[in-house]
Short mmCIF file of C-alpha atoms and ligand atoms in Angstrom, two decimals:
data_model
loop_
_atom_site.label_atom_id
_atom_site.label_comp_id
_atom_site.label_asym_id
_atom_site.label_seq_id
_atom_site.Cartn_x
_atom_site.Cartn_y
_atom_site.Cartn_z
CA UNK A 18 3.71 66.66 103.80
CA UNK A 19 0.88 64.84 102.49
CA UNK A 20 -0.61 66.64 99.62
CA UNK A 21 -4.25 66.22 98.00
CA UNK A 22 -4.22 69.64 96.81
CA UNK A 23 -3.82 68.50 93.09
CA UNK A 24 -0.86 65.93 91.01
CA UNK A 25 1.26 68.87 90.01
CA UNK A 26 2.93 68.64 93.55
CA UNK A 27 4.43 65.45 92.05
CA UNK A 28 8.06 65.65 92.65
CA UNK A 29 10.40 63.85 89.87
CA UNK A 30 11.46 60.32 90.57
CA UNK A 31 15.13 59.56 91.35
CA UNK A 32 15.16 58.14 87.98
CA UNK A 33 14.14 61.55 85.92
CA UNK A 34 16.94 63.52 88.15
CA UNK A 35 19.56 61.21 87.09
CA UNK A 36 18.15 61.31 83.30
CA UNK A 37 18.45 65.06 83.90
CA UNK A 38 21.55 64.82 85.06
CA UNK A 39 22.82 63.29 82.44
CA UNK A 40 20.59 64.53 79.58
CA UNK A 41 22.37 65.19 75.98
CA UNK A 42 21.57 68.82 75.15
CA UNK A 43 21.97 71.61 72.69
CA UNK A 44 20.01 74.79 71.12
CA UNK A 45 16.67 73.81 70.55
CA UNK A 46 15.86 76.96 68.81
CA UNK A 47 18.11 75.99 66.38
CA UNK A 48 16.50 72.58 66.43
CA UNK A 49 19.77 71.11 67.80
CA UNK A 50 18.62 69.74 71.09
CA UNK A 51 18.59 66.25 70.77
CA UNK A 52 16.61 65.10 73.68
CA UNK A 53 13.68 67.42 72.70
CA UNK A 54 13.41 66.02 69.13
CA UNK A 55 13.36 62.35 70.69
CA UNK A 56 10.60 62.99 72.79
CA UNK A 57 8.77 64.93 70.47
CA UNK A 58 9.13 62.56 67.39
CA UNK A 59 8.46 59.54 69.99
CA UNK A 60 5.33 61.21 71.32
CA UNK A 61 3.93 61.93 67.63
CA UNK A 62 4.71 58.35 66.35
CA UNK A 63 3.41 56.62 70.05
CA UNK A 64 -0.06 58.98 69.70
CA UNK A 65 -0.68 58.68 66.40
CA UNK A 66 0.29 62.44 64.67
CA UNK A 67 2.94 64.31 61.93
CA UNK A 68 4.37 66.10 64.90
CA UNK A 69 4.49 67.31 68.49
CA UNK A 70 6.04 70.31 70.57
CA UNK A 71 7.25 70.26 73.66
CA UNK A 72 5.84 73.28 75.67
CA UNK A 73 6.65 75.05 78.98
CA UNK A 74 3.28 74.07 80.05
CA UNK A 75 -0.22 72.80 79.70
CA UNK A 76 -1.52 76.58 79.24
CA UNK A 77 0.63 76.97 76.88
CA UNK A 78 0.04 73.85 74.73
CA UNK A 79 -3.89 74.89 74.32
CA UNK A 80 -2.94 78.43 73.80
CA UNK A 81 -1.06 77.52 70.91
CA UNK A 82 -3.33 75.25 69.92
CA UNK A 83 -6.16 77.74 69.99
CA UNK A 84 -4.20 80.22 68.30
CA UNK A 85 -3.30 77.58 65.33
CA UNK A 86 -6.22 76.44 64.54
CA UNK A 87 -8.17 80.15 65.23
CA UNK A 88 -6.91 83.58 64.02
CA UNK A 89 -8.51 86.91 64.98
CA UNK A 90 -12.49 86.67 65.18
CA UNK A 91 -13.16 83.13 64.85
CA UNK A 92 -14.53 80.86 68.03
CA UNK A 93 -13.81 78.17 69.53
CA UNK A 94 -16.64 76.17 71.17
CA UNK A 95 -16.10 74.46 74.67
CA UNK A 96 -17.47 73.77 78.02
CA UNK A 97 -18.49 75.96 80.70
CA UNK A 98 -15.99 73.88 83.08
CA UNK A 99 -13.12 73.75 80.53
CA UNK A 100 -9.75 74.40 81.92
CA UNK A 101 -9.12 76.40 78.40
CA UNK A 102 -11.86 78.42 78.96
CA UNK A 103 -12.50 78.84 82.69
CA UNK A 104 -8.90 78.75 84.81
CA UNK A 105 -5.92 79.87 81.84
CA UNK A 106 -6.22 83.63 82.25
CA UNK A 107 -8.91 84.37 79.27
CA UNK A 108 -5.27 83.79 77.13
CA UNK A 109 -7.56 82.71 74.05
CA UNK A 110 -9.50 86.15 74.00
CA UNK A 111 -6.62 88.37 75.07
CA UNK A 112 -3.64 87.04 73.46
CA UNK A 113 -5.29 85.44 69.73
CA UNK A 114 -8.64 87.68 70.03
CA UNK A 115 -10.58 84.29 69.81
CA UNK A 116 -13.94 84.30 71.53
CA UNK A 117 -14.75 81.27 73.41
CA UNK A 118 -18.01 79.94 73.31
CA UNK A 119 -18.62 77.73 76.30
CA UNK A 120 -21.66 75.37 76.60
CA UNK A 121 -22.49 73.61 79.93
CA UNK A 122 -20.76 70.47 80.43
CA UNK A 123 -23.33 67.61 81.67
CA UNK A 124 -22.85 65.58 84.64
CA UNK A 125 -20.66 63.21 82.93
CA UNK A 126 -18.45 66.08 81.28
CA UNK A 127 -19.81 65.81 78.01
CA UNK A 128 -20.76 68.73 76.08
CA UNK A 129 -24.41 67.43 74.46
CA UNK A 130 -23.22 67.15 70.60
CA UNK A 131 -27.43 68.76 70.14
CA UNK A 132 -25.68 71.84 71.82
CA UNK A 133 -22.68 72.19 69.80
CA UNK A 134 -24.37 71.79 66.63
CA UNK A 135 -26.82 74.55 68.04
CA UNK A 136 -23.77 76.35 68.74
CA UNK A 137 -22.09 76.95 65.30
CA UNK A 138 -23.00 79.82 64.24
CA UNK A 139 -23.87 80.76 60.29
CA UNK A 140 -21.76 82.13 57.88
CA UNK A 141 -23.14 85.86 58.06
CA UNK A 142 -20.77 88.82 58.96
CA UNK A 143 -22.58 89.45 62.31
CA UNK A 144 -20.93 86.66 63.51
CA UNK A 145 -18.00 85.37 65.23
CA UNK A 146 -16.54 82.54 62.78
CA UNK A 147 -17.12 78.92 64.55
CA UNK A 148 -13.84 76.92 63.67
CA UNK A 149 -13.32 74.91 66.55
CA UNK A 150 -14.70 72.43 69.21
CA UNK A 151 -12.51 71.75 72.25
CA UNK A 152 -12.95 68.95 74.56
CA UNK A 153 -11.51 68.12 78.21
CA UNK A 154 -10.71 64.09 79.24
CA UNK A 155 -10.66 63.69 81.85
CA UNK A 156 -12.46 66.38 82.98
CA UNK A 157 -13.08 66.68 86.81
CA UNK A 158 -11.98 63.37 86.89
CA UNK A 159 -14.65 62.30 84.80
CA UNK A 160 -13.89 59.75 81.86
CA UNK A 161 -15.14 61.02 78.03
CA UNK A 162 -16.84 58.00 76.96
CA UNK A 163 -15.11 56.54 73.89
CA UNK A 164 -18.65 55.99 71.46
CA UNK A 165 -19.41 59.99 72.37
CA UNK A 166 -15.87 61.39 70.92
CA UNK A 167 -16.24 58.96 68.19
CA UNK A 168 -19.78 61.42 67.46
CA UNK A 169 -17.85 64.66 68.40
CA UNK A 170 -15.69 63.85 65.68
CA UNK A 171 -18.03 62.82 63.42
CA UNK A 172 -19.88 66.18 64.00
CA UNK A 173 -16.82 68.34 63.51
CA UNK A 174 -16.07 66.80 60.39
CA UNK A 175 -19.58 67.14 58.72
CA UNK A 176 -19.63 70.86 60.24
CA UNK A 177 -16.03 71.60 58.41
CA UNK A 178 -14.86 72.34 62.48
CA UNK A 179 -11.39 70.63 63.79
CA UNK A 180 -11.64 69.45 66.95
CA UNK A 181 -9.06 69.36 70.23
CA UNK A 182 -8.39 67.63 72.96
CA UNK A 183 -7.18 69.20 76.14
CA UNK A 184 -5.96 66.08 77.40
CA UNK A 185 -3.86 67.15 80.62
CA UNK A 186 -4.66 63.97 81.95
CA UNK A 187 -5.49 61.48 78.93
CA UNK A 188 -3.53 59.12 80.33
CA UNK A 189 -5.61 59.66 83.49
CA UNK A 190 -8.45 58.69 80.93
CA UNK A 191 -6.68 55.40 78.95
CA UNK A 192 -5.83 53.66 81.94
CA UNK A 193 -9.38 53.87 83.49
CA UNK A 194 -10.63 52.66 80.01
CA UNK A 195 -7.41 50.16 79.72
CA UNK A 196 -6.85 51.15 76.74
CA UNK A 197 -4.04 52.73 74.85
CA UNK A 198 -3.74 56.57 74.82
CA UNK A 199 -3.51 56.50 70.92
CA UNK A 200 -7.08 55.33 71.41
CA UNK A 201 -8.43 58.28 72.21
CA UNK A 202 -6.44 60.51 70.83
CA UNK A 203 -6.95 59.23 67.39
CA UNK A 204 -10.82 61.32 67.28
CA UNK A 205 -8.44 64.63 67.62
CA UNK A 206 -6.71 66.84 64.93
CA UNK A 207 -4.84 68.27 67.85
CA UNK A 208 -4.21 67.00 71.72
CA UNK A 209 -2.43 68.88 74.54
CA UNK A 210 -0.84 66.50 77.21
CA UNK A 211 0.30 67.59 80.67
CA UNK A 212 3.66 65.30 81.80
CA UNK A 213 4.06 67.23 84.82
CA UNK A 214 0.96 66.13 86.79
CA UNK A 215 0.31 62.50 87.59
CA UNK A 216 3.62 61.59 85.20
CA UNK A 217 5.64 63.58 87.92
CA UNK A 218 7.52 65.43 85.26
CA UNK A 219 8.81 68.78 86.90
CA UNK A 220 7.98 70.57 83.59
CA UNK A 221 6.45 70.36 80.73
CA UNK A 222 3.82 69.08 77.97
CA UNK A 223 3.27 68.33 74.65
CA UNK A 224 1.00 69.62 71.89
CA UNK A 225 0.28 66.90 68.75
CA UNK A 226 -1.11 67.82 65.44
CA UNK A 227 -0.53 67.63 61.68
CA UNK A 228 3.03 69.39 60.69
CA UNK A 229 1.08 72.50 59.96
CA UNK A 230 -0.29 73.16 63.12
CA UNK A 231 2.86 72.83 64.93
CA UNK A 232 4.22 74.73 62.38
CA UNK A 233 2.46 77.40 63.17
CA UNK A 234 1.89 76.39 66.97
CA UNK A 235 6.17 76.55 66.85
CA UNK A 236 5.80 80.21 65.71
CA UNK A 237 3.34 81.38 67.74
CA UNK A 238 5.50 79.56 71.08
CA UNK A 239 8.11 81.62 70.15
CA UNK A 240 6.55 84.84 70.02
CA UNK A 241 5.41 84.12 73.25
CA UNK A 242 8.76 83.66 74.70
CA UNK A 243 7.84 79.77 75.04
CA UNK A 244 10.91 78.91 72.93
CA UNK A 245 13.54 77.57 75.32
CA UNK A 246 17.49 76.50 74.78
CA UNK A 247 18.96 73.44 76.32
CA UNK A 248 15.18 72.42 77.17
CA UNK A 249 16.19 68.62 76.40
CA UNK A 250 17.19 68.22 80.71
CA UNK A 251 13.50 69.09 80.94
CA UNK A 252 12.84 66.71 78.23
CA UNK A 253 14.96 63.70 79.68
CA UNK A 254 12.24 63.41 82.40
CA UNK A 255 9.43 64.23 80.28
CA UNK A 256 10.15 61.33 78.47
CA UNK A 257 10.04 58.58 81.40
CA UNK A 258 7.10 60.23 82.32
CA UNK A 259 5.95 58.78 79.33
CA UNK A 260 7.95 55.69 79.33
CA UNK A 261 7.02 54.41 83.08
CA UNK A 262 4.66 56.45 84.68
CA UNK A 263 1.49 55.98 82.73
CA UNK A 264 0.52 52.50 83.97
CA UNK A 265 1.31 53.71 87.72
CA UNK A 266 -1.46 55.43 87.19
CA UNK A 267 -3.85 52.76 88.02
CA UNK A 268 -2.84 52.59 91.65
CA UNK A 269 -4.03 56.20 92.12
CA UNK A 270 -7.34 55.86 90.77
CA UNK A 271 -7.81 52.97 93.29
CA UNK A 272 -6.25 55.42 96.18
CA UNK A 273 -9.03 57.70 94.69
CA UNK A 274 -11.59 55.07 95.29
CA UNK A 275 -10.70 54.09 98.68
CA UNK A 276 -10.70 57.99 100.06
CA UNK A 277 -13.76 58.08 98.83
CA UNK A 278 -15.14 55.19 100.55
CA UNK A 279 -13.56 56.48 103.81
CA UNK A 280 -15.02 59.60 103.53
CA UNK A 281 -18.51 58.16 102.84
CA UNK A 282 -18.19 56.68 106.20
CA UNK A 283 -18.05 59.88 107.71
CA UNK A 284 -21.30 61.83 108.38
CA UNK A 285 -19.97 65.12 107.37
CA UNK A 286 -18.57 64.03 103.69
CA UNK A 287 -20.54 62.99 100.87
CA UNK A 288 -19.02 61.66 97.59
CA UNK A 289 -20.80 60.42 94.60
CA UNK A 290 -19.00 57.10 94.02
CA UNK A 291 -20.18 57.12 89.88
CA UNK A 292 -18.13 60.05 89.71
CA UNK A 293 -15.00 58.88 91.19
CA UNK A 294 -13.03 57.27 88.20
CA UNK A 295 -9.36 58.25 88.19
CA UNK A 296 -7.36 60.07 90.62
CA UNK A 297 -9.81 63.12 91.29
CA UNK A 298 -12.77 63.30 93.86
CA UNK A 299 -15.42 65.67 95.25
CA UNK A 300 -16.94 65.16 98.60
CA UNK A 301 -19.70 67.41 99.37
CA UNK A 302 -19.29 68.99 102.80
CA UNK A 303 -22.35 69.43 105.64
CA UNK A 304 -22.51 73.01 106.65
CA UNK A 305 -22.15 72.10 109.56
CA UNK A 306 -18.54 71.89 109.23
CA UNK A 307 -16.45 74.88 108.90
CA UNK A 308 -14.28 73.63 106.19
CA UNK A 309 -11.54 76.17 106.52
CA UNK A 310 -11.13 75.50 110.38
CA UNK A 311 -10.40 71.56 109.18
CA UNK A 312 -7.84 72.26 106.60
CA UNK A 313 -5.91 74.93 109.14
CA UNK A 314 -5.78 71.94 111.69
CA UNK A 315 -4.55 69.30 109.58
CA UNK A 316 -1.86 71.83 107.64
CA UNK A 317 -0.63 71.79 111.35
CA UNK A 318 -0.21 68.14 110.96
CA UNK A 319 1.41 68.09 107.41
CA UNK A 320 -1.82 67.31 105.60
CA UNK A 321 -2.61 69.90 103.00
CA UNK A 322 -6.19 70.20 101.58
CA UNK A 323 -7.70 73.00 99.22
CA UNK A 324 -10.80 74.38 101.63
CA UNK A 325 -14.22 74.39 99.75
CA UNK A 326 -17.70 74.02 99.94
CA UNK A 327 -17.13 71.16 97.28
CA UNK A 328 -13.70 69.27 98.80
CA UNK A 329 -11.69 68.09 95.80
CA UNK A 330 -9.00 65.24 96.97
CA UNK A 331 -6.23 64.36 94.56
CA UNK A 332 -4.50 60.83 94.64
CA UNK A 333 -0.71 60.81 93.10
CA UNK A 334 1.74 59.30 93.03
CA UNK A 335 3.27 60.93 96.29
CA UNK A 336 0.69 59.53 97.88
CA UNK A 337 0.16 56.02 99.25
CA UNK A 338 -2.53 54.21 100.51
CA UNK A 339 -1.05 54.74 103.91
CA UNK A 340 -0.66 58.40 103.98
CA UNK A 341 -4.52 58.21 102.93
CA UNK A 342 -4.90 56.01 106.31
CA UNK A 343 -3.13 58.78 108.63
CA UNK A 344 -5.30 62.29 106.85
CA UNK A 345 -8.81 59.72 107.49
CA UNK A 346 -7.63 59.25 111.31
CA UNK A 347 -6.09 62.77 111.78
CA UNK A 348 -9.60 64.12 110.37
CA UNK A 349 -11.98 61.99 112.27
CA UNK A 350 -10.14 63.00 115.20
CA UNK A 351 -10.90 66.61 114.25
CA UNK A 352 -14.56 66.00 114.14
C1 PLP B 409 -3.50 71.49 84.59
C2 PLP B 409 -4.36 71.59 83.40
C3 PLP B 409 -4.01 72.38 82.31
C4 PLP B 409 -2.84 73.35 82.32
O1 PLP B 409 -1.65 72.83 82.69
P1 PLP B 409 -0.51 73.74 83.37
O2 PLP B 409 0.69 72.94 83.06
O3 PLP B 409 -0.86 73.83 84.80
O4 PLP B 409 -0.52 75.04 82.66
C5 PLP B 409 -4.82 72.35 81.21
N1 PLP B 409 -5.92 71.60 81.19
C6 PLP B 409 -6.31 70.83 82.21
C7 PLP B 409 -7.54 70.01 82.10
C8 PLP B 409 -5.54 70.80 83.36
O5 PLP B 409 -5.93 70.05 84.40
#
């Protein structure tokens, strides 16, 4: 199978299965797993924060996150396209009875700071309390430029707000910029990281803050059933995500760049190349082309694409330049 559907198909490398394998384990409710606590003390020191917890997931990392730094009728402020607002179940409003406040996102994923500042409400009781702003990098790909979080956090601090990252794919983001992760992190109080997506972990992320907020973000896990026992074989591979996968990375956003040229070629595809900078791209499709016939066709040749009036391709690292060579042929063949 060939699969541009997203990076979570990412299967773990031989080398995770053996770490896995052979992982040292105990309770980590009890705090006693010691391949947990070694990731989790290496990510905090290698990103810059107190402390980090290792989560079941990247929806779980903001929800906790959301629910640590928000209690019952504050707000968080984010974009209209934000992954914590738009595609994680409403968990913020129905599970921490925190309203989300989303603003559109701009063409280059940024939230304008003029609209967050418009955004923050007063303190008067007919409002929601504003306590938050919550960014995506990437998002859609797209790279946060480095001088705007520097503003964003300039802005939260003079507004009293803390500020997150949901940074699924920050390393997506520091090896476009080639730059460290810790770069970009360091504008955060609190980042979210997903391991199992271009890292190829099979499970897992990571939520960073100050030792309060994963204090609290440790409770709250918990009561959501989040806590886990001998989680360290999930955090063997977690950590060589860390450890060797990040600078792989590099070699998808070029596979990203080279679909897209391919596609360009092809009268039915559009993609904006200014857009395409890691390992995501969206190819408008002519409606001429019934988009959903395609896909059905080349799922009968092992290629598996999500149908849509907007095609989004994702490069990973199951995915070689090659394999990008036989979906081009197999779909101009199609057409
Ligand atoms: C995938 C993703 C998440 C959630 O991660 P899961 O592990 O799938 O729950 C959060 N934010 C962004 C931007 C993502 O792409």
């Amino acid at each position: 199978m060939i699969d541009f559907r997203s990076d979570t198909v990412t299967k773990p490398t031989e080398k995770m299965r053996q770490a896995m394998a052979n992982a040292e384990v105990g309770d980590d409710v009890y705090g006693d797993d010691p391949s947990v606590n070694r990731l989790e003390s290496m990510a905090a020191e290698r990103f810059g924060f107190d402390s980090a917890l290792f989560t079941s997931s990247g929806t779980q990392a903001n929800l906790l996150a959301l629910m640590s730094h928000c209690e019952r009728g504050d707000e968080y402020i984010c974009g209209q396209q934000a992954h914590n607002y738009k595609f994680e179940g409403g968990g913020a409003a129905v599970l921490g009875s925190i309203q989300p406040q989303p603003l559109t996102n701009q063409d280059d994923g940024s939230i304008l700071l003029s609209d967050i500042e418009a955004a923050i409400k007063p303190a008067d009781f007919h409002f929601a309390n504003t306590k938050l702003i919550s960014l995506e990098n990437t998002i859609g790909g797209k790279v946060l430029p480095m001088q705007y979080l520097a503003k964003a956090q300039e802005l939260a601090f003079n507004r009293r707000l803390r500020i997150h990252l949901d940074g699924a794919r920050v390393a997506n983001a520091a090896v476009a910029q080639q730059c460290d992760i810790s770069e970009i992190t360091q504008y955060f109080d609190s980042v979210s990281i997903c391991l199992s997506k271009g890292l190829c972990a099979p499970v897992g992320s990571l939520l960073l803050g100050d030792e309060l907020l994963i204090r609290k973000a440790r409770r709250w896990r918990k009561m959501l059933g989040g806590a886990m026992r001998q989680a360290g074989i999930l955090a063997a591979a977690a950590h060589i995500a860390l450890d060797e996968q990040v600078e792989r990375l590099s070699c998808d956003h070029d596979n990203a760049k080279y679909l897209a040229d391919q596609l360009n070629q092809l009268d039915e595809f559009e993609v904006d190349l200014a857009q395409v900078q890691t390992n995501m791209l969206f190819a408008a499709v002519s409606d001429k082309l019934d988009i959903g016939v395609v896909a059905a066709a080349l799922q009968q040749q092992g290629i598996l694409i999500s149908a849509g009036k907007t095609l989004r391709l994702v490069t990973h690292a199951d995915i070689s330049r090659s394999d990008i060579d036989v979906f081009i042929k197999a779909l101009k063949a199609l057409l």
